[in-house]
Tab-separated table of N, CA and C and ligand atoms in Angstrom:
chain	number	residue	atom	x	y	z
X	1	MET	N	131.287	197.079	89.231
X	1	MET	CA	130.003	196.999	88.007
X	1	MET	C	129.483	198.514	88.561
X	2	GLU	N	129.159	198.715	86.918
X	2	GLU	CA	128.595	200.236	86.942
X	2	GLU	C	126.929	200.109	87.782
X	3	LEU	N	126.733	201.284	88.534
X	3	LEU	CA	125.624	201.499	89.208
X	3	LEU	C	124.238	200.826	88.340
X	4	TYR	N	124.103	201.598	87.346
X	4	TYR	CA	122.915	201.391	86.488
X	4	TYR	C	122.793	200.159	86.076
X	5	GLN	N	123.897	199.024	85.725
X	5	GLN	CA	123.914	198.015	85.343
X	5	GLN	C	123.396	197.136	86.859
X	6	ALA	N	123.841	197.486	88.028
X	6	ALA	CA	123.480	196.757	89.022
X	6	ALA	C	122.113	196.841	89.359
X	7	ILE	N	121.387	198.015	88.977
X	7	ILE	CA	120.029	198.304	89.518
X	7	ILE	C	119.111	197.477	88.485
X	8	ILE	N	119.657	197.548	87.154
X	8	ILE	CA	119.042	196.481	85.988
X	8	ILE	C	119.016	195.318	86.341
X	9	GLU	N	119.849	194.463	86.911
X	9	GLU	CA	120.403	193.388	86.871
X	9	GLU	C	119.812	192.608	88.200
X	10	ARG	N	119.933	193.568	89.094
X	10	ARG	CA	119.600	192.929	90.545
X	10	ARG	C	118.133	192.225	90.503
X	11	ARG	N	118.003	190.942	91.315
X	11	ARG	CA	117.221	190.389	91.375
X	11	ARG	C	116.755	189.870	92.949
X	12	SER	N	115.818	189.219	93.417
X	12	SER	CA	115.830	188.679	94.547
X	12	SER	C	116.458	187.373	94.621
X	13	ILE	N	117.160	187.000	95.554
X	13	ILE	CA	118.047	185.483	95.644
X	13	ILE	C	117.496	185.090	96.873
X	14	ARG	N	116.822	183.851	96.792
X	14	ARG	CA	116.086	183.018	97.567
X	14	ARG	C	116.831	181.480	97.624
X	15	ASN	N	118.143	181.501	97.367
X	15	ASN	CA	118.779	180.287	97.573
X	15	ASN	C	120.439	180.919	97.721
X	16	PHE	N	121.028	180.621	98.927
X	16	PHE	CA	122.164	180.937	99.171
X	16	PHE	C	122.993	179.842	99.613
X	17	LYS	N	124.601	180.222	99.385
X	17	LYS	CA	125.584	179.187	99.540
X	17	LYS	C	125.617	179.413	101.036
X	18	PRO	N	125.694	178.544	101.998
X	18	PRO	CA	126.085	178.547	103.126
X	18	PRO	C	127.393	178.729	103.393
X	19	SER	N	127.579	180.192	103.410
X	19	SER	CA	129.038	180.603	103.625
X	19	SER	C	129.122	181.902	104.530
X	20	GLU	N	130.249	182.161	104.898
X	20	GLU	CA	130.388	183.528	105.632
X	20	GLU	C	131.001	184.763	104.859
X	21	LEU	N	130.614	186.066	105.153
X	21	LEU	CA	130.846	187.159	104.575
X	21	LEU	C	132.198	187.860	105.337
X	22	PRO	N	133.336	188.252	104.790
X	22	PRO	CA	134.170	189.157	105.624
X	22	PRO	C	133.544	190.053	106.329
X	23	LYS	N	133.969	190.830	107.269
X	23	LYS	CA	133.678	191.787	108.199
X	23	LYS	C	133.677	193.310	107.218
X	24	ASP	N	134.788	193.224	106.437
X	24	ASP	CA	134.967	194.382	105.658
X	24	ASP	C	133.701	194.564	104.802
X	25	THR	N	133.192	193.544	104.039
X	25	THR	CA	131.956	193.498	103.085
X	25	THR	C	130.885	194.057	103.783
X	26	ILE	N	130.555	193.151	105.092
X	26	ILE	CA	129.428	193.971	105.679
X	26	ILE	C	129.627	195.217	105.777
X	27	LEU	N	130.712	195.451	106.557
X	27	LEU	CA	130.771	197.085	106.541
X	27	LEU	C	130.576	197.780	105.723
X	28	LYS	N	130.886	197.474	104.269
X	28	LYS	CA	130.776	197.920	103.091
X	28	LYS	C	129.177	198.300	102.864
X	29	LEU	N	128.583	197.145	103.042
X	29	LEU	CA	127.189	197.304	102.476
X	29	LEU	C	126.499	198.285	103.424
X	30	LEU	N	126.846	198.133	104.847
X	30	LEU	CA	125.852	199.192	105.755
X	30	LEU	C	126.401	200.619	105.578
X	31	THR	N	127.392	200.816	105.068
X	31	THR	CA	128.079	202.626	104.690
X	31	THR	C	127.308	202.626	103.504
X	32	ALA	N	126.829	201.806	102.644
X	32	ALA	CA	125.917	202.000	101.563
X	32	ALA	C	124.925	202.321	102.032
X	33	ALA	N	124.328	201.764	103.272
X	33	ALA	CA	122.445	201.840	103.776
X	33	ALA	C	122.742	203.470	104.301
X	34	ILE	N	123.854	203.504	105.172
X	34	ILE	CA	123.795	205.045	105.793
X	34	ILE	C	123.948	206.256	104.924
X	35	ASN	N	124.180	205.769	103.525
X	35	ASN	CA	124.381	207.161	102.982
X	35	ASN	C	123.193	207.284	101.941
X	36	ALA	N	122.174	206.395	102.199
X	36	ALA	CA	120.751	206.679	101.588
X	36	ALA	C	120.148	208.310	102.143
X	37	PRO	N	119.549	208.840	101.472
X	37	PRO	CA	118.658	210.102	101.589
X	37	PRO	C	118.051	209.679	102.670
X	38	SER	N	117.482	210.512	103.620
X	38	SER	CA	116.397	210.708	104.681
X	38	SER	C	115.833	211.842	104.802
X	39	ALA	N	114.571	211.934	105.533
X	39	ALA	CA	113.708	213.119	105.592
X	39	ALA	C	114.884	214.292	106.391
X	40	ASN	N	114.990	215.334	106.077
X	40	ASN	CA	115.823	215.976	106.998
X	40	ASN	C	117.411	215.743	107.274
X	41	ASN	N	117.463	214.702	106.927
X	41	ASN	CA	118.885	213.936	107.224
X	41	ASN	C	118.662	213.638	108.501
X	42	ARG	N	117.566	213.030	108.924
X	42	ARG	CA	117.429	212.731	110.673
X	42	ARG	C	118.175	211.222	110.771
X	43	GLN	N	118.250	210.427	109.674
X	43	GLN	CA	118.940	209.119	109.678
X	43	GLN	C	118.188	208.468	111.157
X	44	ASN	N	116.844	208.284	111.102
X	44	ASN	CA	116.288	207.772	112.157
X	44	ASN	C	116.195	206.119	112.159
X	45	TRP	N	117.249	205.595	111.867
X	45	TRP	CA	117.519	204.349	111.393
X	45	TRP	C	118.287	203.461	112.203
X	46	ARG	N	118.450	202.347	112.461
X	46	ARG	CA	119.611	201.511	113.090
X	46	ARG	C	119.451	200.129	112.486
X	47	PHE	N	120.705	199.363	112.373
X	47	PHE	CA	120.603	197.987	111.838
X	47	PHE	C	121.150	196.988	112.751
X	48	ILE	N	120.513	195.783	112.727
X	48	ILE	CA	121.281	194.749	113.440
X	48	ILE	C	121.439	193.798	112.707
X	49	VAL	N	122.749	193.484	113.068
X	49	VAL	CA	123.470	192.483	111.730
X	49	VAL	C	123.376	191.188	112.204
X	50	VAL	N	122.929	190.160	111.938
X	50	VAL	CA	122.632	188.740	112.879
X	50	VAL	C	123.583	187.835	111.733
X	51	THR	N	124.907	187.498	112.485
X	51	THR	CA	125.339	186.629	111.792
X	51	THR	C	125.716	184.947	112.838
X	52	ASN	N	125.138	185.119	113.979
X	52	ASN	CA	125.017	184.143	114.830
X	52	ASN	C	124.371	183.198	114.253
X	53	LYS	N	124.433	181.821	113.772
X	53	LYS	CA	123.823	180.808	113.506
X	53	LYS	C	122.507	180.482	114.104
X	54	ALA	N	122.695	180.363	115.432
X	54	ALA	CA	121.606	179.847	116.151
X	54	ALA	C	120.470	180.776	116.399
X	55	LEU	N	120.978	182.308	116.246
X	55	LEU	CA	119.789	183.363	116.187
X	55	LEU	C	119.402	183.456	115.283
X	56	LYS	N	119.706	183.278	114.170
X	56	LYS	CA	119.457	183.407	112.868
X	56	LYS	C	118.374	182.176	112.303
X	57	ASN	N	118.802	181.091	112.874
X	57	ASN	CA	117.877	179.803	112.893
X	57	ASN	C	116.404	180.203	113.862
X	58	LYS	N	116.568	180.578	114.786
X	58	LYS	CA	115.483	181.078	115.680
X	58	LYS	C	114.352	181.988	115.009
X	59	LEU	N	115.359	182.873	114.621
X	59	LEU	CA	114.558	184.127	113.820
X	59	LEU	C	113.702	183.261	112.695
X	60	VAL	N	114.324	182.368	112.096
X	60	VAL	CA	113.627	181.764	110.911
X	60	VAL	C	112.521	180.734	111.405
X	61	GLU	N	112.859	179.995	112.374
X	61	GLU	CA	111.957	179.256	112.834
X	61	GLU	C	110.564	179.785	113.579
X	62	GLU	N	111.183	180.813	114.328
X	62	GLU	CA	109.802	181.459	115.156
X	62	GLU	C	109.150	182.431	114.475
X	63	ALA	N	109.797	183.590	113.710
X	63	ALA	CA	109.196	184.510	113.315
X	63	ALA	C	109.023	185.009	111.814
X	64	CYS	N	109.510	183.858	111.146
X	64	CYS	CA	109.562	184.013	109.569
X	64	CYS	C	109.232	182.677	108.903
X	65	GLU	N	109.755	181.526	108.817
X	65	GLU	CA	109.526	180.489	108.352
X	65	GLU	C	109.941	180.641	106.854
X	66	GLN	N	110.647	181.388	106.215
X	66	GLN	CA	111.171	181.168	105.103
X	66	GLN	C	112.607	180.853	105.168
X	67	GLN	N	112.627	179.403	104.737
X	67	GLN	CA	113.885	178.565	105.365
X	67	GLN	C	115.036	178.856	104.356
X	68	PHE	N	114.909	179.649	103.354
X	68	PHE	CA	116.066	179.972	102.554
X	68	PHE	C	116.950	181.001	103.093
X	69	ILE	N	116.549	181.430	104.371
X	69	ILE	CA	117.079	182.572	105.147
X	69	ILE	C	118.325	182.218	105.773
X	70	LYS	N	118.004	180.846	106.353
X	70	LYS	CA	119.064	180.133	107.203
X	70	LYS	C	120.528	180.336	106.619
X	71	ASP	N	120.328	180.032	105.250
X	71	ASP	CA	121.688	179.652	104.558
X	71	ASP	C	122.275	181.024	104.334
X	72	ALA	N	121.769	182.082	104.359
X	72	ALA	CA	122.290	183.555	104.005
X	72	ALA	C	123.211	183.874	105.417
X	73	ALA	N	124.579	184.306	104.806
X	73	ALA	CA	125.720	184.715	105.487
X	73	ALA	C	125.148	185.460	106.741
X	74	VAL	N	124.360	186.543	106.418
X	74	VAL	CA	124.033	187.499	107.249
X	74	VAL	C	122.683	188.137	106.931
X	75	VAL	N	121.933	188.157	108.059
X	75	VAL	CA	120.482	188.732	108.030
X	75	VAL	C	120.558	190.077	108.882
X	76	PHE	N	120.370	191.198	108.092
X	76	PHE	CA	120.265	192.759	108.363
X	76	PHE	C	118.805	193.117	108.713
X	77	ALA	N	118.671	193.299	110.020
X	77	ALA	CA	117.256	194.043	110.264
X	77	ALA	C	117.286	195.559	110.424
X	78	MET	N	116.471	195.864	109.271
X	78	MET	CA	116.371	197.307	108.973
X	78	MET	C	115.386	198.084	109.905
X	79	ILE	N	115.833	198.876	110.798
X	79	ILE	CA	114.889	199.364	111.942
X	79	ILE	C	114.732	200.683	111.745
X	80	CYS	N	113.427	201.226	112.096
X	80	CYS	CA	113.089	202.855	112.296
X	80	CYS	C	112.607	202.955	113.527
X	81	THR	N	112.723	204.235	113.861
X	81	THR	CA	111.749	204.721	115.074
X	81	THR	C	110.524	204.881	114.686
X	82	VAL	N	109.659	204.789	115.462
X	82	VAL	CA	108.259	204.865	115.119
X	82	VAL	C	107.670	206.264	115.681
X	83	PRO	N	106.572	206.822	115.063
X	83	PRO	CA	106.008	206.712	113.769
X	83	PRO	C	106.836	207.402	112.783
X	84	GLY	N	106.930	206.813	111.413
X	84	GLY	CA	106.932	207.490	110.235
X	84	GLY	C	108.055	207.485	109.368
X	85	TYR	N	109.456	206.376	109.715
X	85	TYR	CA	110.439	206.572	109.213
X	85	TYR	C	110.870	205.434	108.350
X	86	GLU	N	109.778	204.790	108.050
X	86	GLU	CA	109.815	203.555	107.112
X	86	GLU	C	110.360	203.816	105.756
X	87	ILE	N	109.819	205.134	105.120
X	87	ILE	CA	110.525	205.412	103.761
X	87	ILE	C	112.108	205.570	103.779
X	88	ASP	N	112.486	206.063	104.969
X	88	ASP	CA	113.836	206.323	104.946
X	88	ASP	C	114.622	205.008	105.160
X	89	VAL	N	114.154	204.051	105.739
X	89	VAL	CA	114.654	202.909	106.119
X	89	VAL	C	114.624	201.856	104.692
X	90	ALA	N	113.435	202.177	103.799
X	90	ALA	CA	113.508	201.364	102.587
X	90	ALA	C	114.712	201.959	101.646
X	91	LEU	N	114.898	203.151	101.836
X	91	LEU	CA	115.781	203.497	100.787
X	91	LEU	C	117.320	202.901	101.319
X	92	ALA	N	117.506	202.915	102.524
X	92	ALA	CA	118.603	202.629	102.970
X	92	ALA	C	118.847	200.945	102.603
X	93	ALA	N	117.585	200.125	102.595
X	93	ALA	CA	117.675	198.955	102.267
X	93	ALA	C	118.071	198.745	100.920
X	94	GLU	N	117.396	199.484	100.053
X	94	GLU	CA	117.509	199.363	98.810
X	94	GLU	C	119.336	199.742	98.185
X	95	ASN	N	119.688	200.739	98.767
X	95	ASN	CA	121.028	201.097	98.765
X	95	ASN	C	121.849	199.686	99.093
X	96	LEU	N	121.562	198.942	100.164
X	96	LEU	CA	122.147	197.980	100.755
X	96	LEU	C	122.145	196.887	99.721
X	97	MET	N	121.094	196.449	99.405
X	97	MET	CA	120.866	195.341	98.412
X	97	MET	C	121.524	195.464	96.814
X	98	LEU	N	121.382	197.020	96.477
X	98	LEU	CA	122.189	197.252	95.253
X	98	LEU	C	123.883	196.983	95.618
X	99	ALA	N	124.276	197.687	96.851
X	99	ALA	CA	125.700	197.258	97.037
X	99	ALA	C	126.078	195.808	97.172
X	100	ALA	N	125.230	195.291	97.800
X	100	ALA	CA	125.376	193.599	97.759
X	100	ALA	C	125.463	193.241	96.468
X	101	TRP	N	124.526	193.895	95.440
X	101	TRP	CA	124.631	193.001	93.982
X	101	TRP	C	125.940	193.511	93.550
X	102	GLY	N	126.464	194.602	93.620
X	102	GLY	CA	127.578	195.195	92.875
X	102	GLY	C	128.664	194.379	93.417
X	103	GLU	N	128.608	193.827	94.758
X	103	GLU	CA	129.838	192.830	95.186
X	103	GLU	C	129.637	191.224	94.868
X	104	GLY	N	128.727	191.347	93.954
X	104	GLY	CA	128.409	189.690	93.553
X	104	GLY	C	127.699	188.810	94.493
X	105	LEU	N	126.803	189.717	95.411
X	105	LEU	CA	126.077	188.870	96.421
X	105	LEU	C	124.500	189.032	96.188
X	106	GLY	N	123.855	188.118	96.652
X	106	GLY	CA	122.362	188.122	96.513
X	106	GLY	C	121.623	188.754	97.613
X	107	SER	N	120.576	188.860	97.698
X	107	SER	CA	119.886	189.541	98.784
X	107	SER	C	118.325	189.351	98.462
X	108	CYS	N	117.744	189.565	99.310
X	108	CYS	CA	116.251	189.386	99.275
X	108	CYS	C	115.402	190.438	100.441
X	109	TRP	N	114.304	191.088	99.683
X	109	TRP	CA	113.647	191.991	100.811
X	109	TRP	C	112.613	191.139	101.335
X	110	ILE	N	112.589	190.810	103.047
X	110	ILE	CA	111.461	190.220	103.584
X	110	ILE	C	110.771	191.158	104.467
X	111	LYS	N	109.393	190.764	104.032
X	111	LYS	CA	108.578	191.481	104.751
X	111	LYS	C	107.568	190.724	105.456
X	112	SER	N	107.585	189.442	105.314
X	112	SER	CA	106.469	188.384	105.945
X	112	SER	C	107.269	187.677	107.250
X	113	PHE	N	107.263	188.504	108.085
X	113	PHE	CA	107.675	187.961	109.352
X	113	PHE	C	106.764	188.629	110.533
X	114	ASN	N	106.805	187.945	111.716
X	114	ASN	CA	106.315	188.277	112.792
X	114	ASN	C	106.633	189.586	113.629
X	115	GLN	N	106.314	190.482	113.326
X	115	GLN	CA	106.982	191.680	113.939
X	115	GLN	C	107.266	191.497	115.516
X	116	GLU	N	106.406	191.143	116.600
X	116	GLU	CA	106.605	191.190	117.869
X	116	GLU	C	107.630	190.104	117.990
X	117	VAL	N	107.368	188.834	117.501
X	117	VAL	CA	108.360	187.678	117.723
X	117	VAL	C	109.818	188.206	117.246
X	118	ALA	N	109.957	188.950	115.930
X	118	ALA	CA	111.217	189.011	115.769
X	118	ALA	C	111.909	190.336	116.504
X	119	LYS	N	110.786	191.050	116.992
X	119	LYS	CA	111.534	192.410	117.927
X	119	LYS	C	112.062	191.505	119.095
X	120	LYS	N	111.174	190.718	119.699
X	120	LYS	CA	111.711	190.115	121.045
X	120	LYS	C	113.110	189.439	120.929
X	121	LEU	N	113.078	188.550	119.571
X	121	LEU	CA	114.274	187.810	119.898
X	121	LEU	C	115.705	188.709	119.358
X	122	LEU	N	115.437	189.778	118.768
X	122	LEU	CA	116.308	190.798	118.333
X	122	LEU	C	116.602	192.075	119.637
X	123	GLU	N	115.637	191.687	120.279
X	123	GLU	CA	115.621	192.608	121.667
X	123	GLU	C	115.681	194.119	120.892
X	124	VAL	N	114.524	194.308	120.117
X	124	VAL	CA	114.068	195.760	119.486
X	124	VAL	C	113.239	196.334	120.379
X	125	GLY	N	113.125	197.817	120.532
X	125	GLY	CA	112.299	198.463	121.601
X	125	GLY	C	111.052	198.638	120.773
X	126	ASN	N	110.081	199.080	122.077
X	126	ASN	CA	108.767	199.263	121.608
X	126	ASN	C	108.555	200.626	120.541
X	127	GLU	N	109.294	201.223	120.989
X	127	GLU	CA	109.262	202.686	120.251
X	127	GLU	C	109.873	202.638	118.604
X	128	GLU	N	110.365	200.923	118.222
X	128	GLU	CA	110.971	201.074	117.001
X	128	GLU	C	110.381	199.929	116.379
X	129	LYS	N	110.544	199.730	115.015
X	129	LYS	CA	109.940	198.896	114.218
X	129	LYS	C	110.982	198.287	113.056
X	130	ILE	N	110.858	196.932	113.032
X	130	ILE	CA	111.733	196.434	111.897
X	130	ILE	C	110.991	196.277	110.495
X	131	VAL	N	111.569	197.363	109.766
X	131	VAL	CA	110.812	197.329	108.278
X	131	VAL	C	111.014	196.369	107.523
X	132	CYS	N	112.324	195.757	107.581
X	132	CYS	CA	112.456	194.357	106.812
X	132	CYS	C	113.406	193.710	107.271
X	133	LEU	N	113.483	192.715	106.803
X	133	LEU	CA	114.637	191.502	107.005
X	133	LEU	C	115.359	191.470	105.734
X	134	ILE	N	116.711	191.621	105.673
X	134	ILE	CA	117.455	191.519	104.320
X	134	ILE	C	118.552	190.223	104.498
X	135	PRO	N	118.197	189.167	104.154
X	135	PRO	CA	119.293	188.214	104.283
X	135	PRO	C	120.143	188.645	102.821
X	136	VAL	N	121.648	188.201	103.182
X	136	VAL	CA	122.714	188.523	102.135
X	136	VAL	C	123.561	187.413	102.283
X	137	GLY	N	123.742	186.932	100.990
X	137	GLY	CA	124.924	185.828	101.114
X	137	GLY	C	125.488	185.791	99.401
X	138	GLU	N	126.191	184.693	99.533
X	138	GLU	CA	126.611	183.922	98.002
X	138	GLU	C	125.446	183.518	97.365
X	139	ILE	N	125.507	183.806	96.167
X	139	ILE	CA	124.477	183.412	95.338
X	139	ILE	C	124.380	181.591	95.045
X	140	ALA	N	123.681	181.060	95.584
X	140	ALA	CA	123.591	179.573	94.870
X	140	ALA	C	122.966	178.970	93.856
X	141	GLU	N	121.603	179.844	93.475
X	141	GLU	CA	121.054	179.763	92.282
X	141	GLU	C	120.775	180.714	92.113
X	142	LEU	N	120.957	181.555	90.448
X	142	LEU	CA	120.267	182.757	90.168
X	142	LEU	C	119.098	182.416	89.306
X	143	PRO	N	118.151	183.007	90.073
X	143	PRO	CA	116.747	182.845	89.024
X	143	PRO	C	116.706	183.921	87.898
X	144	GLU	N	115.951	183.722	86.630
X	144	GLU	CA	115.288	184.674	85.852
X	144	GLU	C	114.971	185.809	86.524
X	145	LYS	N	115.403	186.868	86.096
X	145	LYS	CA	114.725	188.193	86.555
X	145	LYS	C	113.361	188.466	86.180
X	146	PRO	N	112.636	188.397	87.472
X	146	PRO	CA	111.188	188.907	86.996
X	146	PRO	C	110.793	189.725	86.097
X	147	ALA	N	109.884	189.927	85.328
X	147	ALA	CA	109.621	190.834	84.276
X	147	ALA	C	109.193	192.071	84.709
X	148	ARG	N	109.454	193.201	84.193
X	148	ARG	CA	108.347	194.477	84.380
X	148	ARG	C	107.460	194.896	83.685
X	149	LYS	N	106.442	195.596	84.282
X	149	LYS	CA	105.461	196.208	83.074
X	149	LYS	C	106.329	197.335	82.395
X	150	PRO	N	105.941	196.799	81.129
X	150	PRO	CA	106.866	198.020	80.159
X	150	PRO	C	106.535	199.393	80.283
X	151	LEU	N	107.431	200.361	80.176
X	151	LEU	CA	107.322	201.635	80.423
X	151	LEU	C	106.005	202.299	80.075
X	152	GLU	N	105.498	202.019	78.707
X	152	GLU	CA	104.307	202.647	78.077
X	152	GLU	C	103.178	202.437	79.191
X	153	GLU	N	103.094	200.949	79.769
X	153	GLU	CA	102.009	201.168	80.859
X	153	GLU	C	102.232	202.069	81.994
X	154	VAL	N	103.508	202.400	82.585
X	154	VAL	CA	103.397	202.733	83.660
X	154	VAL	C	103.771	204.317	83.600
X	155	VAL	N	104.118	204.892	82.423
X	155	VAL	CA	104.651	206.248	82.229
X	155	VAL	C	103.749	207.039	81.544
X	156	THR	N	103.524	208.295	81.975
X	156	THR	CA	102.838	209.294	81.288
X	156	THR	C	103.884	210.478	81.059
X	157	PHE	N	104.005	210.997	79.702
X	157	PHE	CA	104.736	212.408	79.603
X	157	PHE	C	103.765	213.213	79.308
X	158	LYS	N	104.068	214.611	79.832
X	158	LYS	CA	103.038	215.631	79.851
X	158	LYS	C	103.650	216.688	79.456
K	1	FMN	C1	108.054	195.501	100.206
K	1	FMN	C2	108.076	194.231	99.874
K	1	FMN	C3	108.113	193.053	100.615
K	1	FMN	C4	108.412	191.776	100.308
K	1	FMN	N1	108.430	190.531	100.844
K	1	FMN	C5	109.082	189.267	100.431
K	1	FMN	C6	109.019	188.476	101.549
K	1	FMN	O1	108.666	188.426	102.553
K	1	FMN	N2	109.628	187.251	101.251
K	1	FMN	C7	110.005	187.309	99.844
K	1	FMN	O2	110.754	185.993	99.599
K	1	FMN	N3	110.276	188.097	99.053
K	1	FMN	C8	109.708	189.329	99.159
K	1	FMN	N4	109.845	190.499	98.251
K	1	FMN	C9	110.366	190.438	97.191
K	1	FMN	C10	109.747	190.228	96.135
K	1	FMN	O3	108.877	189.355	96.002
K	1	FMN	C11	110.531	190.902	94.787
K	1	FMN	O4	111.202	192.068	95.141
K	1	FMN	C12	109.598	190.831	93.574
K	1	FMN	O5	109.030	190.020	93.566
K	1	FMN	C13	110.437	191.511	92.270
K	1	FMN	O6	111.323	190.460	92.151
K	1	FMN	P1	113.059	191.035	91.956
K	1	FMN	O7	113.072	191.697	93.475
K	1	FMN	O8	113.645	189.522	91.671
K	1	FMN	O9	113.105	192.049	91.159
K	1	FMN	C14	109.416	191.707	98.975
K	1	FMN	C15	109.542	193.029	98.287
K	1	FMN	C16	109.177	194.342	98.718
K	1	FMN	C17	109.579	195.204	97.984
């Protein structure tokens, strides 16, 4: 799939088929993530790949409560060292989500979770922050793409 097409067509998926992803696909998505730009190329990020069902369920039940995440094949915890590298991780996360879409997979950025509980469950250090959780999996239901504000509303040419 062409990159531009993936950018335009991607949308958040909140209904996954309960299936697994091949390791190669997971590595492909992570490779997309680490190729994002970062300040001074510091790459102050790391990624925890949760495929273990019991841990995934615990994460949802205790830290997140967005039940659809349980069906996702993988949950990526996108982590930065603190303070200050959230933007770099956000760029890595977008790369990962677009790469997933290019592979015909769905994903969703998850911000609403309990940071402290999630950190404890995933054994993330005090000097680190989970910027977002990204569930990825096979799409069970493709929603309409949410509308965007028109260019005229958000762009100024000078
Ligand atoms: C910073 C941020 C936080 C978000 N948090 C959540 C979340 O906790 N749960 C969720 O279902 N979607 C979450 N989303 C997804 C947005 O709701 C979604 O991207 C937005 O509605 C636009 O829809 P689209 O991704 O389908 O284009 C988040 C997105 C961003 C960028």
